[in-house]
Amino acid sequence: CSTSKKGSPLPPSGKVIIIGAGAAGLSAAYLLRKKQIEVIVLEASDTYGGRIESVKGFTDFTIPVGAEWLHTREPVLANIVADPTVKLDVQTTAYDFEVDYGLDAETGQIVNHKSICFSEKDLRFTNTSWLDFYEHYILPSIQDTIQYQKVVNTIDYTQDQVVVRTEDEAFTADRGIVTVPVPILKAGDIEFVPPLPEKKQTAIQDLRLY
């Protein structure tokens, strides 16, 4: 979200509000801060990460309980870090279709990964997790920008600055980036002023969630 001046560049002293501290929000904050742009991240819960959760202490390795796989090529991790001087200590492995399988959440039946278009190019972490990756490479430089338990209910981008409101606070910036889960947008929990263009509203409502 930005002002009505479409295509106008962010001023050198510009400020950006990011709504949501999941993977997308953390990545956006990290990349903007690398450009020396002031950012504020508003997170509705009391922690970061969104769907990239994990359990530690149950055994001697991290157990992902949220997003686990990389359904893309491995260099995506280097692209997220965006710093060639940083050496990534991340090990991954591909699907083994002889032993890896999924379960249908509704029927409980075993699902072959190939039947849902997964491929040998899809990878999973072996020595870490998505959450560990973000905690190690992304979070340290932006942790101070995150404000927790800030439930956004209105985004007003009619004026020169974007105004983001919670129940009892208002935050202003030159731009706003919305990274909340799609179900929140589907439910209309955040009011946009003016409303999002009809094309975007239709795309949100038509998006199938798995």
Short mmCIF file of C-alpha atoms in Angstrom, two decimals:
data_model
loop_
_atom_site.label_atom_id
_atom_site.label_comp_id
_atom_site.label_asym_id
_atom_site.label_seq_id
_atom_site.Cartn_x
_atom_site.Cartn_y
_atom_site.Cartn_z
CA CYS A 1 0.00 0.00 0.00
CA SER A 2 1.19 3.48 -0.81
CA THR A 3 -0.15 6.91 -1.61
CA SER A 4 -2.22 7.63 -4.71
CA LYS A 5 0.97 8.79 -6.46
CA LYS A 6 1.50 5.56 -8.34
CA GLY A 7 5.07 4.79 -9.20
CA SER A 8 6.54 7.52 -7.00
CA PRO A 9 9.86 6.40 -5.50
CA LEU A 10 10.32 5.93 -1.78
CA PRO A 11 12.13 9.00 -0.40
CA PRO A 12 15.68 8.46 0.95
CA SER A 13 14.40 8.97 4.48
CA GLY A 14 11.34 6.86 3.79
CA LYS A 15 9.68 4.52 6.23
CA VAL A 16 7.88 1.23 5.61
CA ILE A 17 5.41 -0.61 7.83
CA ILE A 18 5.32 -4.38 7.39
CA ILE A 19 2.28 -6.24 8.72
CA GLY A 20 3.11 -9.78 9.74
CA ALA A 21 6.35 -11.33 11.04
CA GLY A 22 6.19 -14.58 9.11
CA ALA A 23 8.75 -15.57 6.49
CA ALA A 24 7.60 -12.93 3.99
CA GLY A 25 7.49 -10.13 6.54
CA LEU A 26 10.89 -10.98 8.00
CA SER A 27 12.44 -11.20 4.53
CA ALA A 28 10.96 -7.86 3.50
CA ALA A 29 12.22 -6.16 6.66
CA TYR A 30 15.67 -7.67 6.22
CA LEU A 31 16.06 -6.60 2.60
CA LEU A 32 14.74 -3.09 3.24
CA ARG A 33 17.05 -2.58 6.20
CA LYS A 34 20.00 -3.65 4.05
CA LYS A 35 19.04 -0.63 1.91
CA GLN A 36 19.10 1.58 5.03
CA ILE A 37 15.32 2.03 4.93
CA GLU A 38 13.52 2.43 8.24
CA VAL A 39 11.07 -0.40 8.89
CA ILE A 40 8.51 -1.33 11.54
CA VAL A 41 7.11 -4.86 11.67
CA LEU A 42 3.72 -5.29 13.37
CA GLU A 43 2.96 -8.85 14.47
CA ALA A 44 -0.41 -9.90 15.90
CA SER A 45 0.97 -12.81 17.96
CA ASP A 46 3.66 -12.87 20.64
CA THR A 47 6.34 -14.43 18.46
CA TYR A 48 7.84 -14.38 14.96
CA GLY A 49 7.88 -17.01 12.24
CA GLY A 50 4.25 -17.54 11.29
CA ARG A 51 3.99 -21.03 9.80
CA ILE A 52 7.71 -21.77 10.09
CA GLU A 53 7.55 -23.39 13.52
CA SER A 54 9.76 -26.05 15.04
CA VAL A 55 10.18 -28.11 18.20
CA LYS A 56 13.52 -28.37 19.99
CA GLY A 57 14.42 -30.50 22.99
CA PHE A 58 12.16 -33.44 22.16
CA THR A 59 15.12 -35.19 20.56
CA ASP A 60 18.67 -34.28 19.54
CA PHE A 61 17.59 -32.61 16.31
CA THR A 62 15.08 -29.92 15.34
CA ILE A 63 11.62 -31.14 14.34
CA PRO A 64 9.79 -28.83 11.90
CA VAL A 65 6.08 -28.64 12.71
CA GLY A 66 5.24 -26.01 10.12
CA ALA A 67 6.77 -25.32 6.72
CA GLU A 68 9.56 -27.81 6.08
CA TRP A 69 10.28 -28.27 2.38
CA LEU A 70 11.90 -26.07 -0.25
CA HIS A 71 9.66 -26.37 -3.29
CA THR A 72 12.16 -24.50 -5.39
CA ARG A 73 15.84 -24.58 -6.27
CA GLU A 74 18.38 -24.42 -3.44
CA PRO A 75 19.91 -20.99 -4.36
CA VAL A 76 16.72 -19.43 -2.97
CA LEU A 77 18.42 -19.43 0.44
CA ALA A 78 21.32 -17.39 -0.88
CA ASN A 79 18.84 -15.04 -2.54
CA ILE A 80 17.07 -14.48 0.78
CA VAL A 81 20.34 -13.67 2.57
CA ALA A 82 21.43 -11.50 -0.39
CA ASP A 83 25.00 -11.21 0.85
CA PRO A 84 27.78 -13.09 -1.00
CA THR A 85 30.11 -12.65 1.99
CA VAL A 86 27.87 -14.83 4.18
CA LYS A 87 28.69 -18.53 4.04
CA LEU A 88 25.58 -20.66 4.39
CA ASP A 89 25.88 -23.78 6.52
CA VAL A 90 22.67 -25.39 5.32
CA GLN A 91 22.35 -28.98 4.20
CA THR A 92 19.41 -30.27 2.20
CA THR A 93 18.27 -33.49 0.59
CA ALA A 94 15.76 -34.35 -2.12
CA TYR A 95 12.61 -36.46 -1.88
CA ASP A 96 13.04 -40.21 -1.76
CA PHE A 97 9.85 -41.41 -3.38
CA GLU A 98 10.42 -44.93 -2.02
CA VAL A 99 10.06 -43.83 1.60
CA ASP A 100 8.61 -40.30 1.64
CA TYR A 101 4.86 -39.91 1.51
CA GLY A 102 2.05 -37.68 2.74
CA LEU A 103 -1.28 -38.18 4.44
CA ASP A 104 -4.60 -36.79 3.26
CA ALA A 105 -5.84 -34.67 6.17
CA GLU A 106 -9.47 -35.60 5.53
CA THR A 107 -9.26 -39.31 4.74
CA GLY A 108 -6.02 -40.33 6.43
CA GLN A 109 -4.97 -42.14 3.26
CA ILE A 110 -1.35 -42.26 2.13
CA VAL A 111 -0.60 -39.85 -0.73
CA ASN A 112 2.27 -40.41 -3.14
CA HIS A 113 4.21 -37.17 -3.56
CA LYS A 114 4.44 -37.58 -7.32
CA SER A 115 0.65 -37.63 -7.52
CA ILE A 116 0.53 -34.07 -6.19
CA CYS A 117 3.25 -32.81 -8.51
CA PHE A 118 6.22 -32.87 -6.15
CA SER A 119 9.49 -33.67 -7.86
CA GLU A 120 13.06 -34.77 -7.19
CA LYS A 121 14.04 -31.09 -7.32
CA ASP A 122 12.08 -30.34 -4.14
CA LEU A 123 14.34 -30.28 -1.10
CA ARG A 124 14.10 -30.52 2.67
CA PHE A 125 16.50 -29.41 5.40
CA THR A 126 18.66 -32.07 7.05
CA ASN A 127 20.73 -30.12 9.61
CA THR A 128 18.38 -27.24 10.33
CA SER A 129 14.85 -25.95 9.63
CA TRP A 130 13.21 -22.93 8.04
CA LEU A 131 12.85 -21.33 11.48
CA ASP A 132 16.50 -22.02 12.35
CA PHE A 133 17.54 -20.51 9.03
CA TYR A 134 15.64 -17.30 9.70
CA GLU A 135 16.81 -17.12 13.32
CA HIS A 136 20.45 -17.50 12.27
CA TYR A 137 20.67 -15.44 9.08
CA ILE A 138 17.76 -12.99 9.00
CA LEU A 139 16.41 -12.20 12.46
CA PRO A 140 19.53 -10.78 14.19
CA SER A 141 19.59 -7.63 12.07
CA ILE A 142 15.86 -6.87 12.32
CA GLN A 143 14.74 -8.20 15.70
CA ASP A 144 14.54 -4.69 17.13
CA THR A 145 12.05 -3.63 14.43
CA ILE A 146 9.34 -6.12 15.46
CA GLN A 147 6.46 -5.07 17.71
CA TYR A 148 4.36 -7.96 19.01
CA GLN A 149 0.66 -8.31 19.86
CA LYS A 150 -0.23 -5.55 17.41
CA VAL A 151 -3.47 -6.69 15.79
CA VAL A 152 -4.03 -4.49 12.74
CA ASN A 153 -7.66 -3.74 11.89
CA THR A 154 -7.40 -0.84 9.40
CA ILE A 155 -4.98 0.23 6.68
CA ASP A 156 -5.72 3.70 5.31
CA TYR A 157 -3.70 4.69 2.24
CA THR A 158 -5.79 7.60 1.01
CA GLN A 159 -3.39 10.34 2.12
CA ASP A 160 0.29 11.10 1.60
CA GLN A 161 1.21 8.53 4.23
CA VAL A 162 -0.15 5.10 5.00
CA VAL A 163 -1.90 4.94 8.37
CA VAL A 164 -2.06 1.52 10.02
CA ARG A 165 -4.37 1.24 13.01
CA THR A 166 -4.71 -1.30 15.78
CA GLU A 167 -7.40 -1.13 18.44
CA ASP A 168 -5.61 1.62 20.38
CA GLU A 169 -2.65 2.81 18.25
CA ALA A 170 -1.91 4.36 14.87
CA PHE A 171 1.33 3.97 12.91
CA THR A 172 2.29 6.05 9.88
CA ALA A 173 4.75 5.39 7.06
CA ASP A 174 5.38 6.12 3.39
CA ARG A 175 4.61 2.57 2.34
CA GLY A 176 2.93 -0.51 3.77
CA ILE A 177 3.59 -4.17 3.00
CA VAL A 178 0.90 -6.67 3.97
CA THR A 179 2.13 -10.23 4.56
CA VAL A 180 -0.67 -11.64 6.72
CA PRO A 181 -2.09 -15.13 6.01
CA VAL A 182 -4.62 -15.29 3.19
CA PRO A 183 -7.47 -16.50 5.50
CA ILE A 184 -7.24 -13.19 7.35
CA LEU A 185 -7.68 -11.31 4.07
CA LYS A 186 -10.49 -13.65 3.01
CA ALA A 187 -12.32 -13.01 6.26
CA GLY A 188 -12.01 -9.25 5.89
CA ASP A 189 -10.37 -8.91 9.31
CA ILE A 190 -8.36 -5.97 7.98
CA GLU A 191 -10.25 -3.04 6.48
CA PHE A 192 -8.53 -1.33 3.56
CA VAL A 193 -9.31 2.34 2.93
CA PRO A 194 -9.98 2.65 0.06
CA PRO A 195 -11.00 -0.99 -0.54
CA LEU A 196 -8.56 -3.10 -2.52
CA PRO A 197 -9.18 -3.12 -6.28
CA GLU A 198 -11.85 -5.62 -7.31
CA LYS A 199 -9.31 -7.72 -9.21
CA LYS A 200 -7.26 -8.21 -6.05
CA GLN A 201 -10.31 -8.97 -3.94
CA THR A 202 -11.41 -11.60 -6.44
CA ALA A 203 -7.94 -13.15 -6.51
CA ILE A 204 -7.91 -13.37 -2.69
CA GLN A 205 -11.34 -14.99 -2.51
CA ASP A 206 -10.59 -17.43 -5.37
CA LEU A 207 -7.26 -18.58 -3.93
CA ARG A 208 -7.52 -22.20 -2.84
CA LEU A 209 -5.90 -23.03 0.48
CA TYR A 210 -4.36 -26.42 1.21
#
